[in-house]
Coordinates of C-alpha atoms in Angstrom, one line a residue:
X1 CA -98.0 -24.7 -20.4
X2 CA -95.6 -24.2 -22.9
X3 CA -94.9 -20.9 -22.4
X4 CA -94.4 -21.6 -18.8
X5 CA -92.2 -24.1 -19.4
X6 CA -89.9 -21.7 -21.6
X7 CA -89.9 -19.5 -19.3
X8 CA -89.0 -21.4 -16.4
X9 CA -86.1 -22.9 -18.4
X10 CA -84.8 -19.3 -19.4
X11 CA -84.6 -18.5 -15.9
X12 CA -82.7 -21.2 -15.1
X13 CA -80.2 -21.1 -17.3
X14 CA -79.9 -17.3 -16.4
X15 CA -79.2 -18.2 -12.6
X16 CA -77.3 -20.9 -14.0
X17 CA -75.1 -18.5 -16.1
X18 CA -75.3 -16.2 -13.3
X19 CA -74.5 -18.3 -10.2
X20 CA -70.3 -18.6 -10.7
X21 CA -70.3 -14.5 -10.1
X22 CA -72.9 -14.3 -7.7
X23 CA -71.3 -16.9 -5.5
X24 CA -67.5 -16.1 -6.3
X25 CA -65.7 -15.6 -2.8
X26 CA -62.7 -12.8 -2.6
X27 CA -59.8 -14.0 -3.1
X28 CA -57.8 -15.2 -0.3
X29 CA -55.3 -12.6 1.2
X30 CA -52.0 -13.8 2.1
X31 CA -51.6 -14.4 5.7
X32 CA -50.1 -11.0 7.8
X33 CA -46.1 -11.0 8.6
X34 CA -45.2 -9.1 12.0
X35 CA -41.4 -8.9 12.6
X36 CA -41.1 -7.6 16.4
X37 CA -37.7 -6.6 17.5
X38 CA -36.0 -4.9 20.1
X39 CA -33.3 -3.3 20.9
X40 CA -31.4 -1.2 23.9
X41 CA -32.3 2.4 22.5
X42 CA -34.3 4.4 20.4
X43 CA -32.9 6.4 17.6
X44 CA -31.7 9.1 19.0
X45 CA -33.0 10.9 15.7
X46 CA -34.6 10.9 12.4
X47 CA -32.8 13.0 10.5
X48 CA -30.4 11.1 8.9
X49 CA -27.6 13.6 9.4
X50 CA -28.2 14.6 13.1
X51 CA -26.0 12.2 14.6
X52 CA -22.9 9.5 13.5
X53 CA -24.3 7.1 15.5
X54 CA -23.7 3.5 14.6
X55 CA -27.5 2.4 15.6
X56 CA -29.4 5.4 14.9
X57 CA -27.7 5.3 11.3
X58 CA -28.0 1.6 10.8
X59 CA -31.6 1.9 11.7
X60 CA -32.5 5.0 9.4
X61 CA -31.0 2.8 7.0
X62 CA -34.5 1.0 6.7
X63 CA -35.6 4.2 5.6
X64 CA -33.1 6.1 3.9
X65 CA -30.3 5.2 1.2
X66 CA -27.1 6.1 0.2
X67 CA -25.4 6.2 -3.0
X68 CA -23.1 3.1 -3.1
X69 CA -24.8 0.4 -0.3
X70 CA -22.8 -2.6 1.9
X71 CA -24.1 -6.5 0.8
X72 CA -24.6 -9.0 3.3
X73 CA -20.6 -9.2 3.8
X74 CA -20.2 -5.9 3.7
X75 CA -18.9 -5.8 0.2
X76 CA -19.8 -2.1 -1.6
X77 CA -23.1 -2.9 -3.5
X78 CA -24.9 -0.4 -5.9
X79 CA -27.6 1.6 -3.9
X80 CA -28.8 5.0 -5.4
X81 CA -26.0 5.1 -7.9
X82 CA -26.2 2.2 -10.1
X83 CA -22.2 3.2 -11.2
X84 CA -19.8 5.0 -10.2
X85 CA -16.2 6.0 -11.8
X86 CA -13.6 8.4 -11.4
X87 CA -13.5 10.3 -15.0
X88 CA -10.2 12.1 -13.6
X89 CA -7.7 11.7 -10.7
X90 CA -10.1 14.2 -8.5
X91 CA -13.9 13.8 -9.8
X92 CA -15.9 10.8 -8.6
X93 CA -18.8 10.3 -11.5
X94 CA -22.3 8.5 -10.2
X95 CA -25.0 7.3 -12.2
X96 CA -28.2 7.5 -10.7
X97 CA -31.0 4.9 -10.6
X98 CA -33.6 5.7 -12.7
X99 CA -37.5 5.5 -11.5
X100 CA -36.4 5.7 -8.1
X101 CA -39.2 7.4 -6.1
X102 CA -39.5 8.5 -2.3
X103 CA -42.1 7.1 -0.2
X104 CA -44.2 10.3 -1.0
X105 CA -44.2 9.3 -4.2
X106 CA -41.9 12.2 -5.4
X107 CA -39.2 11.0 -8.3
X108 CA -35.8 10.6 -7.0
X109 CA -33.3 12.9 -9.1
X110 CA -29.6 14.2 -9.2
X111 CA -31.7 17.4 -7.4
X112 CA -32.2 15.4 -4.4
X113 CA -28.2 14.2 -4.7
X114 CA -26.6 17.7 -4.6
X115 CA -29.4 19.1 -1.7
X116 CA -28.8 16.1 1.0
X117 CA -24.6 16.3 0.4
X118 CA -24.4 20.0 0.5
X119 CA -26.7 19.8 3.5
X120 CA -24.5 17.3 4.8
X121 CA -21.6 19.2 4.9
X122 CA -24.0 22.5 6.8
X123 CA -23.3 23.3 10.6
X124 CA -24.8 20.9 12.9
X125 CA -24.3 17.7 10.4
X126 CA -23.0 15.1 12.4
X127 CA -22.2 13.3 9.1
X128 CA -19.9 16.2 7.7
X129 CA -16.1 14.2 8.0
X130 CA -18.3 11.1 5.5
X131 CA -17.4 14.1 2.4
X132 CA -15.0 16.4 3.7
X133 CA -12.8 16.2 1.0
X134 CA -15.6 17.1 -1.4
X135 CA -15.2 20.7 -2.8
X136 CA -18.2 20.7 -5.1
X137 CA -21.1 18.8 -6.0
X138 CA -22.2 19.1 -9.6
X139 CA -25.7 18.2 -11.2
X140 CA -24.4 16.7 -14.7
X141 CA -27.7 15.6 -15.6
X142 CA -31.0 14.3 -14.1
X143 CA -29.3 11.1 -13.3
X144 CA -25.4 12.3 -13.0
X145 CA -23.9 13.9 -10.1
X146 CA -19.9 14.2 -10.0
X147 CA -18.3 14.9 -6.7
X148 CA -15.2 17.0 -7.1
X149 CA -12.2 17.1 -4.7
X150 CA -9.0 19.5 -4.3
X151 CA -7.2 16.5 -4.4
X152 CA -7.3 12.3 -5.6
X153 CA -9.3 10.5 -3.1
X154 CA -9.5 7.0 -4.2
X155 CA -11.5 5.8 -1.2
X156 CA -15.0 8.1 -1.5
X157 CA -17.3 5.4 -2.3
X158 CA -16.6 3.8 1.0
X159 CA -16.7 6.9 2.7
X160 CA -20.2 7.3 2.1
X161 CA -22.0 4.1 2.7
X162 CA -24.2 5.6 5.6
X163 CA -24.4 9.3 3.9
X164 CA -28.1 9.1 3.1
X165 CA -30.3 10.7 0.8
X166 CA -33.0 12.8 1.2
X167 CA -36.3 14.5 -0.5
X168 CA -35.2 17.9 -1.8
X169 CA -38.7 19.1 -2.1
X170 CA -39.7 17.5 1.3
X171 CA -37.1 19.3 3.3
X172 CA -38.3 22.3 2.0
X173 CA -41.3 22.3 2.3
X174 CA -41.1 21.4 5.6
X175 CA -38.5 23.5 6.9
X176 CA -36.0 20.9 7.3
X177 CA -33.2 21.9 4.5
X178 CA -30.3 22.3 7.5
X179 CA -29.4 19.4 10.0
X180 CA -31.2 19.0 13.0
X181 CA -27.8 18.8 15.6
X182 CA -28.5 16.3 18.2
X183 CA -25.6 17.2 20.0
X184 CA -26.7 20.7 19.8
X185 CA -30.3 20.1 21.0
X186 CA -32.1 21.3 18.0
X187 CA -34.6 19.8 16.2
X188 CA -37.2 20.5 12.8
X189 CA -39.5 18.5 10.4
X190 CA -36.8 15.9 10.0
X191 CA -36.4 15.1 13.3
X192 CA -39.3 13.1 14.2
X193 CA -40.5 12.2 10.3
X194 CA -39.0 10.7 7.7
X195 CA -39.2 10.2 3.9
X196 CA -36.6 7.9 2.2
X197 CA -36.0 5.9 -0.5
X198 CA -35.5 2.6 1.2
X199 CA -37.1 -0.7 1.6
X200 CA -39.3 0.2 4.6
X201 CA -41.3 3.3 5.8
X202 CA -42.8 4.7 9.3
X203 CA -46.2 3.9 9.8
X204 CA -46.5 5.2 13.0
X205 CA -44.1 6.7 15.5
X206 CA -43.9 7.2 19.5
X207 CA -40.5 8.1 20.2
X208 CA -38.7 5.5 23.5
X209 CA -41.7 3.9 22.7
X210 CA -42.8 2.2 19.9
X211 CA -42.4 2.8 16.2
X212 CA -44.1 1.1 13.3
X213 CA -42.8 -0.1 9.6
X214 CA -44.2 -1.1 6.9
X215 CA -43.0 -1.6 3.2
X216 CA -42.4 0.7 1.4
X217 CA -44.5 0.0 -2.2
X218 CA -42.1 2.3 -4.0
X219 CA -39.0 1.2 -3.2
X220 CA -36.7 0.0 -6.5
X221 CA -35.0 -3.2 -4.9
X222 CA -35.9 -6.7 -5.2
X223 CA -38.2 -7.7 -2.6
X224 CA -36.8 -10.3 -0.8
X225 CA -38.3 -9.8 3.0
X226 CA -41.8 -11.5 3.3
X227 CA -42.1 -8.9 6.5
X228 CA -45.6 -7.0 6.2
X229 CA -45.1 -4.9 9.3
X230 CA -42.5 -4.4 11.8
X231 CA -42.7 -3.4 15.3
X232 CA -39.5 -1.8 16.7
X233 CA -39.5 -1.6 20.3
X234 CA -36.4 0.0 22.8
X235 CA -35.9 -1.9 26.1
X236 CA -33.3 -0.6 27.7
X237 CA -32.9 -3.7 30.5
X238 CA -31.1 -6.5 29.2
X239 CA -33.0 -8.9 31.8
X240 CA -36.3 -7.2 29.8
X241 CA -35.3 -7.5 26.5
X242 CA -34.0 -11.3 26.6
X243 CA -37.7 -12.0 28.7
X244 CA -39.6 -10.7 26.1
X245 CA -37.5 -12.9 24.1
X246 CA -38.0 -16.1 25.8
X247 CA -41.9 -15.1 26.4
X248 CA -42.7 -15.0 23.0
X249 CA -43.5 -10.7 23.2
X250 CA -40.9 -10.4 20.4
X251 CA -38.6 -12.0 17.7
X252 CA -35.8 -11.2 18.3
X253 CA -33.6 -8.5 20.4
X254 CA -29.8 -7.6 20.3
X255 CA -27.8 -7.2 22.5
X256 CA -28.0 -10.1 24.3
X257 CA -25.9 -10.7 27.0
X258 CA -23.4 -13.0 27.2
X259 CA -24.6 -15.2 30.3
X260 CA -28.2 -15.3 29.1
X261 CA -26.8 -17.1 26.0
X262 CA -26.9 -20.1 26.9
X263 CA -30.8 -20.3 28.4
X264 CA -31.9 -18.9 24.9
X265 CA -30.3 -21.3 22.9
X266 CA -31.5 -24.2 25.5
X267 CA -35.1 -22.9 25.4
X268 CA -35.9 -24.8 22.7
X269 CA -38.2 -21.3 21.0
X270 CA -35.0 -19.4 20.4
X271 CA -31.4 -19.1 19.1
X272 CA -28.3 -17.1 19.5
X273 CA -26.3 -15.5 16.1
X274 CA -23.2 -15.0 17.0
X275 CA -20.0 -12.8 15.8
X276 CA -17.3 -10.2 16.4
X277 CA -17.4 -6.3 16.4
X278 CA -15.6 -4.2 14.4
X279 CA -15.8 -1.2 16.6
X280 CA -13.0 -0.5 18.9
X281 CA -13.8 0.5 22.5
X282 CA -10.7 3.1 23.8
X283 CA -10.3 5.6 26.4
X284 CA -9.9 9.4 25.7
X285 CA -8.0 11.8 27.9
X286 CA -8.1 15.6 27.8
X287 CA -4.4 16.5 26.0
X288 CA -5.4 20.0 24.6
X289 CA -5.8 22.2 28.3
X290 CA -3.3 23.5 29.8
X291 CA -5.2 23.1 33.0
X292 CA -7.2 19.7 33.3
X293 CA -10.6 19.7 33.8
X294 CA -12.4 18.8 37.2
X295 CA -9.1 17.8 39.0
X296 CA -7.2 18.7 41.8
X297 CA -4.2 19.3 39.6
X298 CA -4.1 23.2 39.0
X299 CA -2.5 24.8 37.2
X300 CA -1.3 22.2 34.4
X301 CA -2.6 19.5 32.7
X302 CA -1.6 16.0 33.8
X303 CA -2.6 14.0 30.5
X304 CA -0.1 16.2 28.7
X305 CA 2.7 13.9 30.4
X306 CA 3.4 10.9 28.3
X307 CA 4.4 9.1 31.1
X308 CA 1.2 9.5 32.9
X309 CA -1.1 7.9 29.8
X310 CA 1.3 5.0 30.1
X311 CA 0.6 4.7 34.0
X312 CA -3.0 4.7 32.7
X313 CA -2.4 2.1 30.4
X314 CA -0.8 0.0 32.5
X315 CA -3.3 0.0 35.0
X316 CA -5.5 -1.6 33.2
X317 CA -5.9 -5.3 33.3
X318 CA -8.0 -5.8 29.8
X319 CA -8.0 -9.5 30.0
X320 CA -10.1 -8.9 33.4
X321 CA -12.2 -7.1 31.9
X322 CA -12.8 -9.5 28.8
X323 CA -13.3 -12.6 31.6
X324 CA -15.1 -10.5 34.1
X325 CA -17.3 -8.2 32.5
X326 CA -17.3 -9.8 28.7
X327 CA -17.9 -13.6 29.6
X328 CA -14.8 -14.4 27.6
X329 CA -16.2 -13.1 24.1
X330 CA -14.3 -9.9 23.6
X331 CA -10.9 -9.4 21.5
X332 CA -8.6 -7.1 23.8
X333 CA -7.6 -4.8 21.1
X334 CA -3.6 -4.1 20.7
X335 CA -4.5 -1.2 18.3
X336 CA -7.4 1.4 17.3
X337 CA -8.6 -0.7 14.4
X338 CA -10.7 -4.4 14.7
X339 CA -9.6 -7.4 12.6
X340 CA -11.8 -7.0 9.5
X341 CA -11.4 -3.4 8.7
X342 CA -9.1 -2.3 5.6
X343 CA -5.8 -1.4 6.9
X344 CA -5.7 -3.9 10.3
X345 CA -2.0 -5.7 11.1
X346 CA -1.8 -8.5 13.3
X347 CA 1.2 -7.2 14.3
X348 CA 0.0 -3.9 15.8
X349 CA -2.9 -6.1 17.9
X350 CA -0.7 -6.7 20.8
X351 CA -0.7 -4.6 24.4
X352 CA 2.3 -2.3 23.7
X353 CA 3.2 -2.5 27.4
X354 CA 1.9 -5.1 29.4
X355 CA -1.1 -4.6 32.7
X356 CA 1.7 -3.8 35.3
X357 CA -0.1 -1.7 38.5
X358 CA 4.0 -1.3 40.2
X359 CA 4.9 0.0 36.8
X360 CA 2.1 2.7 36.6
X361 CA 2.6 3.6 40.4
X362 CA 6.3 4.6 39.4
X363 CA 5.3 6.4 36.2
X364 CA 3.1 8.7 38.0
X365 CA 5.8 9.1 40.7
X366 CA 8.3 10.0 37.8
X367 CA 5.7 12.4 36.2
X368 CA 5.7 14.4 39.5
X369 CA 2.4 12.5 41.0
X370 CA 3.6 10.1 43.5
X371 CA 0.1 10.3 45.3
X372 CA -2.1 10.1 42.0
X373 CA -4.0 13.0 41.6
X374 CA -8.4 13.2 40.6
X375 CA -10.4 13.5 37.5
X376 CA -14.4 12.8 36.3
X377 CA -14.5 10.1 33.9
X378 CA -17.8 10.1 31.7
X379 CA -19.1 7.2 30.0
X380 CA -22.3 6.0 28.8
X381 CA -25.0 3.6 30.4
X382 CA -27.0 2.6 27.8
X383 CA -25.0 2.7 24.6
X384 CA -22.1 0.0 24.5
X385 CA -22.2 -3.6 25.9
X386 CA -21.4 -3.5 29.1
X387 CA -20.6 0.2 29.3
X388 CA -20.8 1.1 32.6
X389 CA -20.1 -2.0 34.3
X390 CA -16.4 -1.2 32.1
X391 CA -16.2 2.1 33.2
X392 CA -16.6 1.1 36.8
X393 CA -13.7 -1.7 36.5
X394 CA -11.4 0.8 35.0
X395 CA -12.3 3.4 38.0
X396 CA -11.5 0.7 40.3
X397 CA -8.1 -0.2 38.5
X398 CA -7.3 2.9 38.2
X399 CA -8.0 3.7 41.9
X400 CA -5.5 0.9 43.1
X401 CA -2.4 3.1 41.7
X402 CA -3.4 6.1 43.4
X403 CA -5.6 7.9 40.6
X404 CA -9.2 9.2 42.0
X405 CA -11.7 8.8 39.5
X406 CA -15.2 10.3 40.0
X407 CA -17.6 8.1 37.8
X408 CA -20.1 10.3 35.4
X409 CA -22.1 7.1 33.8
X410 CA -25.4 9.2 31.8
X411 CA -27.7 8.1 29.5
X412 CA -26.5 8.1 25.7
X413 CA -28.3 11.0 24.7
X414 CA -26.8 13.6 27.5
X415 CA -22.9 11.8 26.9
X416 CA -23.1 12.2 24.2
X417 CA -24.1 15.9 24.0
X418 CA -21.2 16.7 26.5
X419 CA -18.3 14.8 25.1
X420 CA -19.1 15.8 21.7
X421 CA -18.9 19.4 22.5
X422 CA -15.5 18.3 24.5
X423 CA -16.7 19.2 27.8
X424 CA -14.8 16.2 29.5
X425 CA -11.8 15.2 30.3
X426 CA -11.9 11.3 30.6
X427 CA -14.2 9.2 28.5
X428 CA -15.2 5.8 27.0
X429 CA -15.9 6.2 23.5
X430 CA -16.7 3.2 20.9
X431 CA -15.8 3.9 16.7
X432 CA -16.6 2.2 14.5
X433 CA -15.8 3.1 10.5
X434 CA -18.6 3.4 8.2
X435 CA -16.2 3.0 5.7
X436 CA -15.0 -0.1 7.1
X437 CA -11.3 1.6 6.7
X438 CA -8.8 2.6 9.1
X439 CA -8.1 6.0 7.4
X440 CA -11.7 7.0 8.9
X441 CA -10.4 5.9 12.5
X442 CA -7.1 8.3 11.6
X443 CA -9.1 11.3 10.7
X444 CA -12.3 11.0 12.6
X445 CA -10.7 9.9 16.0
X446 CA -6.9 10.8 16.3
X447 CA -6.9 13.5 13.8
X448 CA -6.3 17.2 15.0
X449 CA -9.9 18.5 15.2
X450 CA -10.0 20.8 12.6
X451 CA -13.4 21.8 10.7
X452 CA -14.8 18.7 10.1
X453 CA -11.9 16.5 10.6
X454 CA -11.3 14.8 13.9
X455 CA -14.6 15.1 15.0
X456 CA -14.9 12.2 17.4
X457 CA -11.2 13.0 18.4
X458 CA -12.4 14.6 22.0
X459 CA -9.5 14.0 23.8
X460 CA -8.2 16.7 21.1
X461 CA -4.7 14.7 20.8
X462 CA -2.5 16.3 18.2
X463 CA 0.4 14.4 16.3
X464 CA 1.2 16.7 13.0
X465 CA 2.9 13.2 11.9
X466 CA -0.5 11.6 12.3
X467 CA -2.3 14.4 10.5
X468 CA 0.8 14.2 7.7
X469 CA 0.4 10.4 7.0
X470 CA -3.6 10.6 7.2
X471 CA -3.4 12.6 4.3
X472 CA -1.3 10.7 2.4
X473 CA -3.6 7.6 3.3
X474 CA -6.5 9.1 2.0
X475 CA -5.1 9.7 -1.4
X476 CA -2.3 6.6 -2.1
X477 CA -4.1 4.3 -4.8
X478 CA -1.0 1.6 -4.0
X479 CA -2.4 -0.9 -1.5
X480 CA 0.9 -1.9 -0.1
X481 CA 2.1 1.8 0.4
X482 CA -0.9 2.7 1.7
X483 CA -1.1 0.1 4.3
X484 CA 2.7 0.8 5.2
X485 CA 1.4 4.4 5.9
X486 CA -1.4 3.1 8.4
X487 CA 1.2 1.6 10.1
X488 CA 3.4 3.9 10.3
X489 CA 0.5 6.1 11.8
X490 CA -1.3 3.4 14.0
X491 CA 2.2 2.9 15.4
X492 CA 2.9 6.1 16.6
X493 CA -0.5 6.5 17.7
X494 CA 0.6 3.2 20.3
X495 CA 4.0 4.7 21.0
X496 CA 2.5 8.2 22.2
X497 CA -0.3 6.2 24.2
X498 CA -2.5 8.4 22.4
X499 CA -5.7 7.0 23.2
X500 CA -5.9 4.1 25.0
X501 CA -7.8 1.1 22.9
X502 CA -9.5 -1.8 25.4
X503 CA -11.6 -4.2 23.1
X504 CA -14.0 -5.1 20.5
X505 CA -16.9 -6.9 21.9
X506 CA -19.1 -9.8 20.8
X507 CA -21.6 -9.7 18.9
X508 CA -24.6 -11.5 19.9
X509 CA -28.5 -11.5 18.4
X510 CA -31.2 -13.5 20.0
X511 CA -33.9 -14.4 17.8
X512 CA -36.6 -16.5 18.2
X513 CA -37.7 -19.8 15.7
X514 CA -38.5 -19.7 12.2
X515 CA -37.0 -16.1 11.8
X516 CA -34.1 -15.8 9.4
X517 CA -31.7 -13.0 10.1
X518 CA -28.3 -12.1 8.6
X519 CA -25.6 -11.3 10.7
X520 CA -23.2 -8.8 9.8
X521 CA -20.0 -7.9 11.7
X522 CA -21.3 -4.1 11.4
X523 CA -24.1 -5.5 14.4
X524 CA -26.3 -3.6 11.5
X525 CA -29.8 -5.6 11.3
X526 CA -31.3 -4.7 7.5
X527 CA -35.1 -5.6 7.4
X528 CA -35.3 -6.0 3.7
X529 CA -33.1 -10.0 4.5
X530 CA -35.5 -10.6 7.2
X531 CA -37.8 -13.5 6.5
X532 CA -40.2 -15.1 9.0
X533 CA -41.2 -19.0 8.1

């Protein structure tokens, strides 16, 4: 009885002692966070070099880092390089972050540094003009890379804000170490994968589809995003997009119109963020053939003629176009640079002649035209707000003094592989400067395309003036000098009716309750800010 009794009490006392582990439950695992956004397009690529492309880059940006990195006002913000210095008038010094890794898990060095610039400045980079006044790139140490120029360029760190970063050893052993051109068609490893530093990595991808995010457990920054996965979808419609809004199918999607604003802030499950562009929609006309292209003009070049890009010009009514087409939310621009990048006057931002259809009717008379004459105008459908709808205005305008315009509206992907490779002779083109200054509107747009300078400048307009002061821009350390040489420059750019700038548009997210977005004037969306309540 006894012994009974012992054992029985043994036994309880071991399920007693036993019974906390036996019935311990797993802990509790924090409730999923799905972000869903859309937005007009897909990336057009993933290499991060293939194409300088205000979307596609801001969205690589997820994925892929550059050296110095914009804050939430655009201020320059350490990224990859902790510091940066200039140790003499024409070497830029950065230190590197240490214990960086790539999502692979693969350290991130001053190797990686001196591969992605030097394949940044290789044929078929899109990205080449971000360092073309780098001569050399120089490994000091594992976590020191100096970038050496022929000359001072006090302005290199904001240069390279969307130059990104890649893998060394991934690119080669994937045979990705050159850019895969977009505008040339080709395309490698890097193309449709990725492998980046940044806050977020691809899960899974179907390209105009569907591509999935997740975080990236290396990444070095401060984890701030609550955002377990992400689900980026393109819908090209805008009716579409702002549905899948309103029903709930998505967060939040950008662009949204301007006349659906007001039932998404009045639906009581979303809200619209609101702001201004800084890129600067203009006009580009042929100035480099002497016989224009797909005209009825032969034998000379009617764009050559001063008097004809005024008539131009001054056919178009912009503040029809910001009423008509814009709901009221665009800035007509005066000049080729936006209020809020380095270098804008006020007193440039005014129409240098005024929307006068009698006027441009006798200009084209005086250049010899008196009938008008025809030309193809390309333009995107799917890439700017509003694009073709603009481009369809402006063939109407212009067809009311006599000039015969033959609409070519295409998809983004097939405009922009024939105006990049100049293969037109009237376009719509939007810039934007990744370095936020005007000297990249100067050399990347109105700069005689030479190398990699004046890359976006399709029109090929030539002003050796322009080119002069550029230079000097790029190198004056005085800020009142320098912005007395942007003048100068954007001046004679208005003057020569070089290109013809029409507006910056609005900016305008839609997003959906309890998400928290920040808004930048870049219309860049960074998932590592987004929070969902």
């Amino acid at each position: 009885m006894r012994l009974t009794l012992l054992v029985s009490t043994a036994l309880t006392a071991l399920l007693v002692a036993a019974a906390p582990a036996a019935a311990q439950a797993p802990a509790p695992t924090a409730p999923e966070k799905v972000f869903r956004y859309a937005y007009r397009v897909d990336p057009a690529s993933l290499d991060p070099h293939a194409l300088a492309e205000t979307f596609t880059l801001s969205w690589l940006g997820q994925v892929y880092e550059p050296l110095v990195g914009r804050g939430k006002n655009l201020e320059l913000v350490p990224a990859l390089a902790e510091k940066w210095e200039q140790v003499d008038p024409t070497t830029w010094r950065f230190h590197l972050r240490k214990g960086v890794k790539f999502a692979d898990g693969t350290p991130f060095t001053a190797d990686d540094v001196v591969f992605s610039l030097q394949r940044v400045k290789k044929d078929g980079s899109d990205m080449a003009y971000t360092v073309a006044s780098v001569t050399d790139i120089k490994k000091v140490d594992d976590h020191t890379v100096d970038l050496v120029m022929a000359k001072p360029n006090p302005i290199l760190p904001v240069q390279i804000t969307s130059t990104y970063i890649m893998s060394k050893d991934w690119a080669e052993k994937n045979g990705a170490t050159a850019p895969a051109s977009v505008k040339a068609k080709v395309e490698n490893f890097a193309s449709t994968n990725a492998n980046g530093t940044g806050a977020f990595k691809i899960d899974t991808r179907q390209a105009g589809v569907r591509t999935v995010l997740v975080p990236n457990p290396n990444w070095w920054g401060d984890k701030t995003s609550n955002v377990t996965k992400v689900i980026f979808t393109p819908i090209q419609a805008d009716a579409t997009r702002v549905a899948a809004l309103l029903s709930g199918e998505v967060d939040m999607v950008y662009p949204v119109p301007q006349q659906d604003a007001a039932r998404i802030d009045g639906s009581g499950n979303a809200k619209v963020l609101k702001g201004a562009e800084l890129r600067t929609m203009f006009l580009n006309m042929d100035q480099k053939r002497d016989e224009l292209h797909t005209s009825d003009v032969k034998g000379k070049n009617p764009f050559k003629d001063k008097r004809v890009r005024q008539a131009i010009y001054q056919a178009i009514d912009m503040e029809a176009i910001k009423d008509r087409i814009m709901g009221g939310t665009s800035h007509v621009a005066g000049t080729m640079i936006a209020p809020g990048i380095n270098g804008y006057d006020a007193k440039l931002d005014s129409r240098t002649a005024p929307y006068d259809p009698k006027a441009a009717k006798q200009l084209l008379t005086d250049a010899g035209y008196p009938d008008g004459f025809s030309f193809t105008m390309d333009c995107s459908n799917d890439r700017y707000v509003n694009d073709e709808r603009i481009c369809q205005a402006i063939v109407g305008m212009l067809g009311r003094v006599g000039l015969k315009v033959n609409l070519n509206a295409q998809t983004r992907s097939k405009y922009f592989e024939k105006v990049l490779a100049r293969d037109t002779s009237f376009a719509m083109l939007g810039w934007q400067p990744l370095s936020y200054d005007a000297h990249s509107t100067l050399q990347d747009t109105m700069n005689t395309p030479e190398g990699k300078i004046g890359t976006y400048n399709i029109g090929n307009y030539s002003n050796p003036k322009i080119d002069e002061l550029t230079q000097k821009i790029e190198v004056e350390v005085d800020p009142a000098k320098r912005n007395a040489l942007i003048f100068e420059a954007m001046m004679l750019s208005k003057d020569d009716y070089s290109h013809i700038p029409l507006h910056q548009a609005g900016i305008a997210w839609g997003v959906r309750k309890g998400v928290n977005a920040v808004l930048r004037s870049d219309d860049s969306l960074e998932l590592k800010w987004v929070t969902l309540d």
